[in-house]
Short mmCIF file of C-alpha atoms in Angstrom, two decimals:
data_model
loop_
_atom_site.label_atom_id
_atom_site.label_comp_id
_atom_site.label_asym_id
_atom_site.label_seq_id
_atom_site.Cartn_x
_atom_site.Cartn_y
_atom_site.Cartn_z
CA MET A 19 25.82 -4.76 1.87
CA ALA A 20 26.22 -6.19 5.35
CA LYS A 21 27.43 -9.66 5.66
CA HIS A 22 24.53 -10.98 7.60
CA LEU A 23 22.02 -10.28 5.06
CA ARG A 24 23.69 -13.15 2.85
CA LEU A 25 22.51 -15.61 5.55
CA ASN A 26 19.43 -17.24 6.77
CA PHE A 27 17.49 -15.74 9.54
CA ILE A 28 15.95 -18.30 12.06
CA ASP A 29 14.95 -17.86 15.52
CA GLY A 30 16.15 -14.24 15.51
CA GLN A 31 19.41 -15.12 14.46
CA TRP A 32 21.31 -14.63 11.17
CA ILE A 33 23.13 -17.97 10.42
CA PRO A 34 24.77 -19.63 7.36
CA ALA A 35 23.33 -22.76 5.69
CA GLU A 36 24.36 -26.09 7.46
CA SER A 37 25.82 -27.19 4.48
CA GLY A 38 28.02 -24.05 3.99
CA GLN A 39 26.92 -23.94 0.41
CA LEU A 40 26.62 -20.49 -1.44
CA ARG A 41 24.66 -19.21 -4.64
CA GLU A 42 26.01 -16.09 -6.54
CA ASN A 43 23.51 -13.06 -6.92
CA ILE A 44 24.37 -11.58 -10.24
CA ASN A 45 22.87 -8.02 -11.55
CA PRO A 46 20.96 -8.74 -14.72
CA ALA A 47 21.93 -5.52 -16.10
CA ASP A 48 25.81 -6.17 -15.64
CA PHE A 49 27.02 -9.86 -15.30
CA ALA A 50 30.41 -8.42 -13.93
CA ASP A 51 28.33 -6.96 -10.90
CA VAL A 52 28.21 -9.78 -8.39
CA ILE A 53 26.14 -8.73 -5.63
CA GLY A 54 27.09 -11.31 -3.15
CA GLU A 55 27.06 -15.01 -2.13
CA PHE A 56 23.87 -16.13 -0.41
CA ALA A 57 23.21 -19.27 1.51
CA GLU A 58 22.09 -22.15 -0.24
CA SER A 59 19.83 -24.17 2.25
CA GLY A 60 18.58 -27.58 2.17
CA GLY A 61 16.09 -29.55 4.41
CA VAL A 62 18.01 -29.28 7.65
CA ASP A 63 17.82 -25.48 7.51
CA VAL A 64 14.16 -25.61 6.71
CA ASP A 65 13.45 -27.90 9.59
CA HIS A 66 15.30 -25.63 12.18
CA ALA A 67 13.38 -22.49 10.85
CA VAL A 68 9.93 -24.67 11.22
CA GLU A 69 10.78 -25.73 14.71
CA ALA A 70 11.64 -22.08 15.51
CA ALA A 71 8.30 -20.94 14.07
CA SER A 72 6.45 -23.79 15.91
CA ALA A 73 7.90 -22.83 19.29
CA ALA A 74 6.93 -19.13 18.91
CA LEU A 75 3.49 -19.68 17.59
CA PRO A 76 1.69 -20.09 21.08
CA ALA A 77 2.73 -16.71 22.47
CA TRP A 78 2.23 -14.99 18.81
CA ARG A 79 -1.17 -16.51 18.40
CA GLY A 80 -2.17 -15.36 22.12
CA LEU A 81 -1.14 -11.73 21.45
CA GLY A 82 -4.28 -10.73 19.61
CA PRO A 83 -4.81 -9.16 16.16
CA VAL A 84 -4.80 -5.61 17.28
CA LYS A 85 -1.55 -6.02 19.10
CA ARG A 86 -0.02 -7.93 15.84
CA ALA A 87 -1.04 -4.91 13.83
CA ALA A 88 1.31 -2.51 15.75
CA TYR A 89 4.21 -4.62 14.64
CA LEU A 90 3.11 -4.35 11.03
CA ALA A 91 2.63 -0.48 11.21
CA GLY A 92 6.01 -0.30 12.63
CA ALA A 93 7.49 -2.29 9.75
CA SER A 94 5.54 -0.08 7.26
CA ARG A 95 7.04 2.85 8.98
CA LEU A 96 10.60 1.48 8.84
CA LEU A 97 9.99 0.47 5.01
CA GLY A 98 9.22 4.10 4.24
CA GLU A 99 12.33 5.52 5.99
CA ARG A 100 14.49 2.93 3.75
CA ALA A 101 12.33 3.21 0.75
CA GLU A 102 15.22 4.55 -1.53
CA GLU A 103 17.61 1.65 -0.19
CA VAL A 104 15.14 -0.89 -0.84
CA ALA A 105 14.25 0.22 -4.22
CA ALA A 106 17.91 0.63 -5.26
CA VAL A 107 18.20 -3.10 -4.25
CA ILE A 108 15.34 -4.35 -6.09
CA THR A 109 16.76 -2.50 -9.40
CA ARG A 110 20.19 -4.12 -8.92
CA GLU A 111 19.31 -7.72 -8.30
CA GLN A 112 16.01 -8.02 -10.26
CA GLY A 113 16.66 -5.45 -12.98
CA LYS A 114 13.44 -3.57 -13.07
CA LEU A 115 13.78 0.60 -13.72
CA LEU A 116 14.26 2.40 -10.50
CA SER A 117 10.76 4.03 -11.00
CA GLU A 118 9.21 0.75 -11.24
CA ALA A 119 11.10 -0.24 -7.76
CA ARG A 120 10.08 2.68 -6.21
CA GLY A 121 6.27 1.72 -7.23
CA GLU A 122 6.73 -1.45 -5.79
CA VAL A 123 7.71 -0.39 -2.52
CA SER A 124 4.94 2.09 -2.43
CA ARG A 125 2.36 -0.91 -3.30
CA ALA A 126 4.11 -2.89 -0.59
CA ARG A 127 3.57 -0.43 1.84
CA ALA A 128 -0.13 0.12 0.86
CA VAL A 129 -0.67 -3.83 1.00
CA VAL A 130 0.70 -3.95 4.69
CA ASP A 131 -1.16 -0.85 5.85
CA PHE A 132 -4.33 -2.22 4.22
CA THR A 133 -3.61 -5.59 6.11
CA ALA A 134 -2.99 -3.90 9.48
CA GLY A 135 -6.22 -2.06 9.12
CA GLN A 136 -7.86 -5.37 9.20
CA ALA A 137 -7.10 -6.15 12.62
CA ARG A 138 -10.16 -4.81 14.23
CA LEU A 139 -12.41 -6.83 11.45
CA LEU A 140 -10.77 -10.23 11.98
CA GLY A 141 -13.66 -11.57 14.05
CA GLY A 142 -16.70 -13.77 13.64
CA VAL A 143 -20.48 -13.44 14.14
CA THR A 144 -23.21 -14.06 16.99
CA ALA A 145 -25.80 -16.57 15.88
CA PRO A 146 -29.23 -17.36 17.23
CA ALA A 147 -29.24 -20.28 19.46
CA GLU A 148 -32.03 -22.82 19.40
CA GLU A 149 -32.09 -23.32 23.26
CA GLU A 150 -32.84 -21.07 26.08
CA ARG A 151 -30.03 -19.34 28.02
CA THR A 152 -27.47 -20.38 25.33
CA PHE A 153 -25.04 -18.22 23.39
CA ALA A 154 -23.63 -19.10 19.94
CA TYR A 155 -21.10 -17.53 17.99
CA THR A 156 -18.23 -18.18 15.31
CA PHE A 157 -14.45 -16.94 15.53
CA ARG A 158 -11.42 -17.49 13.68
CA LYS A 159 -8.08 -19.45 14.64
CA PRO A 160 -4.83 -19.16 12.81
CA ILE A 161 -3.85 -22.32 11.13
CA GLY A 162 -0.23 -22.57 12.49
CA VAL A 163 3.03 -22.53 11.00
CA VAL A 164 2.99 -21.28 7.20
CA GLY A 165 5.70 -21.61 4.24
CA LEU A 166 5.59 -18.55 2.00
CA VAL A 167 7.22 -19.06 -1.19
CA ALA A 168 7.76 -16.07 -3.17
CA PRO A 169 8.82 -15.36 -6.59
CA TRP A 170 11.75 -12.89 -8.15
CA ASN A 171 9.38 -10.58 -10.07
CA PHE A 172 8.23 -8.46 -7.23
CA PRO A 173 10.71 -9.53 -4.86
CA LEU A 174 9.35 -7.12 -1.95
CA ALA A 175 5.62 -6.54 -2.74
CA ILE A 176 4.70 -10.28 -3.14
CA PRO A 177 6.67 -11.69 -0.07
CA LEU A 178 5.15 -8.75 2.13
CA TRP A 179 1.59 -9.45 0.78
CA LYS A 180 2.16 -12.91 2.28
CA VAL A 181 4.23 -12.13 5.45
CA ALA A 182 1.80 -9.41 6.45
CA PRO A 183 -1.68 -11.33 6.66
CA ALA A 184 0.27 -14.41 7.79
CA LEU A 185 1.45 -12.50 10.77
CA LEU A 186 -1.64 -10.70 11.63
CA SER A 187 -3.60 -13.63 11.37
CA GLY A 188 -1.46 -15.12 14.42
CA CYS A 189 0.37 -17.66 12.18
CA THR A 190 4.23 -17.93 12.24
CA ALA A 191 6.15 -18.15 9.14
CA VAL A 192 8.98 -19.23 6.98
CA LEU A 193 9.81 -17.29 4.07
CA LYS A 194 11.61 -18.98 1.16
CA PRO A 195 12.21 -16.17 -1.64
CA SER A 196 13.54 -16.72 -4.95
CA PRO A 197 17.11 -17.43 -5.32
CA LEU A 198 17.23 -14.88 -7.88
CA THR A 199 16.56 -11.98 -5.42
CA PRO A 200 17.64 -12.90 -1.95
CA LEU A 201 18.83 -9.64 -0.89
CA THR A 202 15.51 -7.90 -1.14
CA SER A 203 13.88 -10.52 1.16
CA ALA A 204 16.83 -10.45 3.47
CA LEU A 205 16.12 -6.50 3.91
CA LEU A 206 12.40 -7.17 4.53
CA VAL A 207 13.09 -9.53 7.24
CA GLU A 208 15.52 -7.08 8.80
CA ILE A 209 12.90 -4.40 8.64
CA PHE A 210 10.57 -6.89 10.54
CA GLN A 211 13.27 -7.56 13.22
CA GLN A 212 13.76 -3.89 13.80
CA ALA A 213 10.18 -3.43 14.40
CA GLY A 214 10.41 -5.77 17.21
CA VAL A 215 8.82 -8.88 15.77
CA PRO A 216 9.60 -11.51 18.46
CA ASP A 217 12.33 -14.33 17.67
CA GLY A 218 10.82 -17.21 15.56
CA VAL A 219 7.90 -15.43 14.44
CA LEU A 220 9.12 -14.59 11.02
CA ASN A 221 12.08 -16.88 9.60
CA LEU A 222 14.11 -16.61 6.37
CA VAL A 223 15.62 -19.43 4.49
CA GLN A 224 17.49 -18.86 1.15
CA GLY A 225 17.67 -21.37 -1.24
CA ASP A 226 16.07 -23.08 -4.43
CA VAL A 227 14.31 -26.34 -5.02
CA ALA A 228 15.51 -28.30 -1.98
CA ALA A 229 14.40 -25.85 0.47
CA GLY A 230 10.98 -25.51 -1.21
CA GLU A 231 10.75 -29.31 -1.13
CA ALA A 232 11.61 -29.56 2.50
CA LEU A 233 8.80 -26.78 3.40
CA VAL A 234 6.08 -28.67 1.78
CA ALA A 235 7.28 -32.05 3.31
CA ASN A 236 7.60 -30.79 6.79
CA ALA A 237 4.64 -32.05 8.87
CA GLU A 238 4.66 -29.22 11.15
CA VAL A 239 3.84 -26.79 8.27
CA ALA A 240 0.01 -26.45 8.01
CA GLY A 241 -0.09 -24.12 4.71
CA ILE A 242 2.29 -23.01 1.79
CA SER A 243 1.30 -19.66 0.08
CA PHE A 244 2.94 -19.81 -3.41
CA THR A 245 3.38 -17.41 -6.07
CA GLY A 246 5.13 -18.79 -9.33
CA SER A 247 4.97 -20.98 -12.10
CA LEU A 248 2.12 -23.50 -12.90
CA PRO A 249 4.13 -26.66 -12.92
CA VAL A 250 5.73 -25.75 -9.58
CA GLY A 251 2.40 -24.74 -7.85
CA THR A 252 0.97 -28.03 -9.14
CA ALA A 253 3.85 -30.00 -7.64
CA ILE A 254 3.54 -28.25 -4.40
CA HIS A 255 -0.20 -29.06 -4.18
CA ALA A 256 0.37 -32.73 -5.11
CA GLY A 257 3.33 -33.07 -2.84
CA GLY A 258 1.23 -32.06 0.16
CA ALA A 259 -2.15 -33.61 -0.88
CA HIS A 260 -1.55 -36.94 1.12
CA ARG A 261 -1.50 -34.91 4.30
CA LEU A 262 -4.42 -32.52 3.25
CA LEU A 263 -1.69 -29.63 3.25
CA ARG A 264 -3.67 -26.29 2.87
CA THR A 265 -2.19 -24.30 -0.51
CA GLN A 266 -2.81 -21.01 -1.75
CA LEU A 267 -1.28 -21.01 -5.44
CA GLU A 268 -1.02 -17.73 -7.58
CA LEU A 269 0.19 -19.03 -10.96
CA GLY A 270 0.97 -17.75 -14.43
CA GLY A 271 -1.17 -15.70 -16.83
CA LYS A 272 -1.45 -15.31 -20.58
CA ASN A 273 -3.51 -12.14 -20.72
CA ALA A 274 -5.52 -10.61 -23.41
CA LEU A 275 -6.27 -6.84 -24.09
CA ILE A 276 -9.12 -6.61 -26.59
CA VAL A 277 -9.12 -3.64 -28.99
CA CYS A 278 -12.75 -3.08 -30.30
CA ASP A 279 -13.49 -1.30 -33.83
CA ASP A 280 -14.81 1.68 -31.63
CA ALA A 281 -11.92 1.88 -29.16
CA ASP A 282 -9.95 4.77 -28.20
CA LEU A 283 -6.57 3.74 -30.09
CA GLY A 284 -4.49 6.23 -28.69
CA LYS A 285 -5.50 5.05 -25.13
CA ALA A 286 -5.40 1.41 -26.29
CA VAL A 287 -1.79 1.92 -27.42
CA ASP A 288 -0.70 3.51 -24.31
CA ALA A 289 -2.21 0.73 -22.09
CA VAL A 290 -0.39 -2.10 -24.22
CA VAL A 291 2.90 -0.39 -23.98
CA HIS A 292 2.50 -0.16 -20.34
CA GLY A 293 1.05 -3.71 -19.88
CA ALA A 294 3.16 -5.80 -22.48
CA PHE A 295 6.54 -3.89 -21.75
CA GLY A 296 6.55 -2.44 -18.38
CA GLN A 297 9.04 -4.43 -16.22
CA ALA A 298 10.05 -6.28 -19.39
CA GLY A 299 6.81 -8.02 -19.56
CA GLN A 300 7.61 -10.04 -16.29
CA ARG A 301 4.33 -9.76 -14.44
CA CYS A 302 1.82 -12.51 -14.23
CA SER A 303 -0.77 -9.78 -15.25
CA ALA A 304 1.42 -8.52 -18.15
CA THR A 305 -0.46 -7.88 -21.65
CA SER A 306 0.97 -10.65 -23.63
CA ARG A 307 -1.80 -10.75 -26.19
CA ALA A 308 -3.27 -7.94 -28.21
CA VAL A 309 -6.71 -9.34 -29.49
CA VAL A 310 -7.49 -6.70 -32.21
CA ASP A 311 -10.49 -6.12 -34.46
CA VAL A 312 -9.32 -6.18 -37.90
CA ARG A 313 -11.28 -3.25 -38.91
CA VAL A 314 -8.82 -1.20 -36.88
CA ARG A 315 -5.64 -3.65 -36.67
CA ASP A 316 -3.47 -1.82 -39.41
CA GLU A 317 -3.91 1.93 -37.78
CA PHE A 318 -3.55 0.39 -34.21
CA LEU A 319 -0.13 -1.47 -35.33
CA GLU A 320 1.21 1.61 -37.13
CA ARG A 321 0.60 3.55 -33.79
CA LEU A 322 1.90 0.85 -31.41
CA VAL A 323 5.05 0.03 -33.45
CA GLU A 324 5.94 3.69 -33.63
CA ARG A 325 5.98 3.91 -30.04
CA VAL A 326 7.59 0.39 -29.20
CA ALA A 327 10.40 1.14 -31.59
CA ASP A 328 11.28 4.35 -29.46
CA LEU A 329 11.73 2.36 -26.40
CA ARG A 330 15.13 2.63 -25.01
CA VAL A 331 16.42 -0.42 -23.58
CA GLY A 332 19.08 -0.11 -20.58
CA PRO A 333 19.95 -0.65 -17.04
CA GLY A 334 17.15 0.09 -14.57
CA ASP A 335 19.27 2.80 -12.81
CA ASP A 336 19.49 4.72 -16.00
CA PRO A 337 17.09 7.52 -15.95
CA ALA A 338 16.81 7.47 -20.05
CA SER A 339 16.05 3.61 -19.88
CA ARG A 340 12.23 2.57 -20.54
CA ILE A 341 12.78 -1.20 -20.90
CA CYS A 342 14.73 -2.99 -18.15
CA PRO A 343 16.52 -6.28 -18.77
CA VAL A 344 15.07 -9.55 -18.17
CA VAL A 345 16.05 -11.29 -14.70
CA ASN A 346 18.75 -13.86 -15.95
CA THR A 347 19.93 -15.59 -19.05
CA ALA A 348 17.34 -18.49 -18.91
CA ARG A 349 14.55 -15.86 -19.14
CA MET A 350 16.45 -14.06 -22.09
CA ASP A 351 16.87 -17.37 -23.83
CA ALA A 352 13.17 -18.31 -23.44
CA ALA A 353 12.06 -15.02 -24.82
CA LEU A 354 14.37 -15.47 -27.76
CA ALA A 355 13.03 -18.98 -28.24
CA ALA A 356 9.34 -17.90 -28.11
CA ILE A 357 9.96 -15.07 -31.01
CA ALA A 358 11.60 -17.84 -33.13
CA GLY A 359 8.85 -20.41 -32.69
CA ALA A 360 6.30 -17.55 -33.36
CA GLN A 361 7.98 -16.99 -36.68
CA ARG A 362 8.11 -20.67 -37.82
CA ASP A 363 4.38 -20.46 -36.91
CA GLY A 364 3.83 -17.74 -39.47
CA GLY A 365 4.26 -14.58 -37.09
CA LYS A 366 5.72 -11.36 -38.54
CA VAL A 367 8.01 -9.35 -36.30
CA LEU A 368 7.19 -5.98 -36.63
CA CYS A 369 9.82 -4.50 -34.29
CA GLY A 370 12.39 -5.94 -31.99
CA GLY A 371 12.84 -9.73 -32.49
CA GLY A 372 16.23 -10.32 -30.48
CA ARG A 373 18.84 -9.15 -28.02
CA GLU A 374 19.66 -5.52 -27.82
CA GLU A 375 22.77 -4.90 -29.86
CA ARG A 376 24.01 -1.87 -28.30
CA GLU A 377 27.67 -2.53 -27.46
CA ASP A 378 27.51 -1.30 -23.83
CA LEU A 379 24.68 -3.72 -23.20
CA ALA A 380 26.72 -6.79 -24.31
CA GLU A 381 27.07 -8.14 -20.77
CA GLY A 382 23.38 -7.88 -19.78
CA CYS A 383 20.18 -9.74 -20.19
CA TYR A 384 18.74 -7.40 -22.60
CA VAL A 385 15.87 -8.19 -25.16
CA ARG A 386 14.45 -5.54 -27.45
CA PRO A 387 10.61 -5.10 -27.06
CA THR A 388 8.99 -7.26 -29.65
CA VAL A 389 5.71 -6.92 -31.54
CA ILE A 390 4.54 -9.95 -33.64
CA ARG A 391 1.72 -9.91 -35.71
CA ASP A 392 -0.42 -12.47 -37.64
CA VAL A 393 -0.13 -14.61 -34.66
CA PRO A 394 -2.41 -17.79 -34.88
CA TRP A 395 -4.75 -17.60 -31.85
CA ASP A 396 -3.92 -21.46 -31.16
CA SER A 397 -0.13 -21.19 -31.74
CA GLU A 398 2.39 -21.54 -28.88
CA LEU A 399 3.05 -17.77 -28.60
CA ALA A 400 -0.76 -16.85 -28.22
CA GLN A 401 -1.31 -19.76 -25.76
CA GLU A 402 1.71 -20.05 -23.29
CA GLU A 403 3.49 -17.53 -21.09
CA VAL A 404 6.79 -16.26 -22.02
CA PHE A 405 7.56 -13.68 -19.12
CA GLY A 406 9.53 -11.21 -21.46
CA PRO A 407 8.85 -8.36 -23.62
CA VAL A 408 7.31 -10.06 -26.31
CA LEU A 409 3.59 -9.15 -27.65
CA ALA A 410 1.40 -11.42 -29.66
CA VAL A 411 -1.08 -9.62 -32.17
CA VAL A 412 -3.99 -11.73 -32.95
CA ASP A 413 -6.72 -10.86 -35.41
CA ALA A 414 -10.50 -11.09 -34.49
CA GLU A 415 -13.38 -10.64 -36.73
CA GLY A 416 -15.69 -8.67 -34.33
CA PHE A 417 -16.46 -8.75 -30.67
CA ASP A 418 -17.65 -12.26 -30.19
CA GLU A 419 -14.56 -13.87 -31.94
CA ALA A 420 -12.37 -11.46 -29.65
CA MET A 421 -14.12 -12.79 -26.67
CA SER A 422 -13.49 -16.54 -27.59
CA ILE A 423 -9.94 -15.81 -28.38
CA ALA A 424 -9.27 -14.15 -25.04
CA ASN A 425 -10.70 -17.12 -23.24
CA SER A 426 -9.08 -19.87 -25.28
CA VAL A 427 -6.03 -20.26 -22.93
CA LYS A 428 -5.63 -22.25 -19.84
CA TYR A 429 -4.74 -19.26 -17.64
CA GLY A 430 -7.34 -16.62 -16.26
CA MET A 431 -5.26 -13.99 -14.67
CA SER A 432 -6.29 -10.66 -16.08
CA GLY A 433 -8.66 -9.39 -19.08
CA THR A 434 -9.05 -6.01 -20.57
CA ILE A 435 -11.17 -4.28 -23.15
CA PHE A 436 -11.11 -1.07 -25.06
CA THR A 437 -14.51 -0.03 -26.42
CA ALA A 438 -16.85 2.85 -26.38
CA SER A 439 -19.66 0.75 -26.03
CA GLN A 440 -21.08 0.54 -22.44
CA SER A 441 -23.16 -2.45 -22.94
CA ARG A 442 -20.13 -4.20 -24.59
CA ALA A 443 -17.98 -3.43 -21.73
CA PHE A 444 -20.39 -4.95 -19.16
CA GLU A 445 -20.83 -7.94 -21.55
CA ALA A 446 -17.02 -8.46 -21.64
CA ILE A 447 -16.62 -8.30 -17.77
CA ASP A 448 -19.34 -11.11 -17.78
CA ARG A 449 -17.87 -13.16 -20.13
CA PHE A 450 -14.16 -12.77 -19.47
CA GLU A 451 -12.63 -15.97 -17.84
CA ALA A 452 -10.22 -13.99 -15.79
CA GLY A 453 -9.97 -12.83 -12.22
CA MET A 454 -9.06 -9.07 -12.56
CA LEU A 455 -10.67 -7.09 -15.18
CA HIS A 456 -10.32 -3.73 -16.83
CA VAL A 457 -12.16 -1.56 -19.02
CA ASN A 458 -10.33 1.21 -20.92
CA ARG A 459 -7.27 1.01 -18.80
CA PRO A 460 -4.04 -0.91 -18.56
CA GLY A 461 -4.95 -4.53 -17.50
CA VAL A 462 -1.85 -5.04 -14.94
CA GLY A 463 -3.25 -5.96 -11.37
CA ALA A 464 -5.45 -4.03 -9.40
CA TYR A 465 -5.34 -1.59 -6.17
CA ALA A 466 -3.76 -2.79 -2.92
CA HIS A 467 -7.15 -3.35 -1.38
CA LEU A 468 -8.80 -5.34 -4.17
CA PRO A 469 -8.30 -9.22 -4.50
CA HIS A 470 -5.19 -10.10 -6.47
CA VAL A 471 -6.95 -13.11 -8.12
CA GLY A 472 -7.16 -15.50 -11.17
CA SER A 473 -9.45 -17.96 -12.36
CA LYS A 474 -8.74 -21.45 -14.24
CA ALA A 475 -5.14 -22.38 -13.97
CA SER A 476 -4.06 -19.00 -12.70
CA GLN A 477 -5.32 -19.55 -9.08
CA TYR A 478 -6.09 -21.82 -6.52
CA GLY A 479 -7.22 -21.01 -2.89
CA PRO A 480 -8.38 -17.74 -1.51
CA PRO A 481 -6.90 -14.39 -3.16
CA GLU A 482 -4.29 -12.24 -1.81
CA CYS A 483 -4.42 -8.72 -0.84
CA SER A 484 -8.10 -8.96 0.24
CA PRO A 485 -10.37 -9.85 3.24
CA GLN A 486 -10.63 -13.19 1.69
CA VAL A 487 -7.10 -13.98 2.29
CA TRP A 488 -8.07 -14.92 5.98
CA ASP A 489 -9.77 -18.01 4.56
CA PHE A 490 -6.08 -19.22 3.94
CA TYR A 491 -4.43 -18.27 6.95
CA THR A 492 -7.17 -19.16 9.51
CA GLU A 493 -9.91 -21.50 10.15
CA TRP A 494 -13.40 -21.38 11.58
CA ARG A 495 -14.69 -22.43 14.91
CA SER A 496 -18.19 -22.15 16.34
CA ALA A 497 -19.11 -22.47 19.86
CA CYS A 498 -22.25 -22.81 22.09
CA ILE A 499 -22.42 -22.00 25.85
CA SER A 500 -25.30 -22.73 27.78
CA TYR A 501 -25.67 -20.79 31.07
#
């Protein structure tokens, strides 16, 4: 790894944090693998990055969206050329399977390509004037400097689906990634640098809470786009409220997959295995609850447990692995605590239930994929996000009760139903209190050109990965010209 990738990137230069402090980045699959020591930044570093972004703003804004899109296209091409390198880094520092990392690179490129294609659509409308010899129209202007605060679970895709629209809109940006996945974001920024993006347009500040708080507090920052936990998102929104800071918040999820009595159980089991245990359950759209009609529950569980018990836990770079490690010991401890809490609440562990006990995995963050039945609908496991490979199975007496249970949580990221009834499927889509809806397919995310959006406590502000994202990065103007 090139040494410069451990630094901040400000105004076109790779520089250390002012404090000189560093943070270790460790492979969650192998504690002995120290990837590197990365800059641990504070307020001074953030302020320098914001100053650089502010200085670069007028020229970048004046370039126009079509020319800005050319930089995105160049970055997408370079990312394609370095796809295997980037995927390997994602697996090493985040832990996910190499196949999942490759999928993330592909998804990230699709989002950038979709965003670049919006360049010729990023306009306003003409409107009738009430006076003679008058021309009336609307147009968009970028809001200015934006802070992009990204999580560790998709360390390439989520930063990119913030960076791409920010830059196309004419904003300049300061990216603050998770301290758990700093190298992936450094590679991302290096790719944009190689694509020729002017100095100061995209800046990188590595670090944790201090850097994030400084971004929110800096008066030159016009907006914060954040993906992460509900408590942190709420703190960002509250912290900037006094100055009317614009926020875009994509938060947690506690997603339900409903299995009706007429469901294709084989397909439902496939979807649950993919949705609950892919990426070790570390997705905001992960299937964390299976709400199952009691008339098919036993057969469903028999099939599901047989599948889950055969999932091999191991390092992401091992082709035989089917379940990757969780990202760090804190997430591992949280998953194990959730399992223990569910057992105290009356849940019965059908498979998994603890750390993976293989001796060769002792020095990693490995949790066995866990299925727990008889989970009360209002218990902690059925209500609160785990972000690990833990599935709660909740009984339902028919469709109406299943819908009620699915909507009983404070979150509303994803909702899924398996049924052979067309009318029931459409009714579920209408009744789900969630942003991304699925019928007879896995309930994780959506296509690159569909809004990544939640409802209730899962989302605040315009959705990402969609034309609606411009309502965050730009603001409207209207003009009337008499002649």
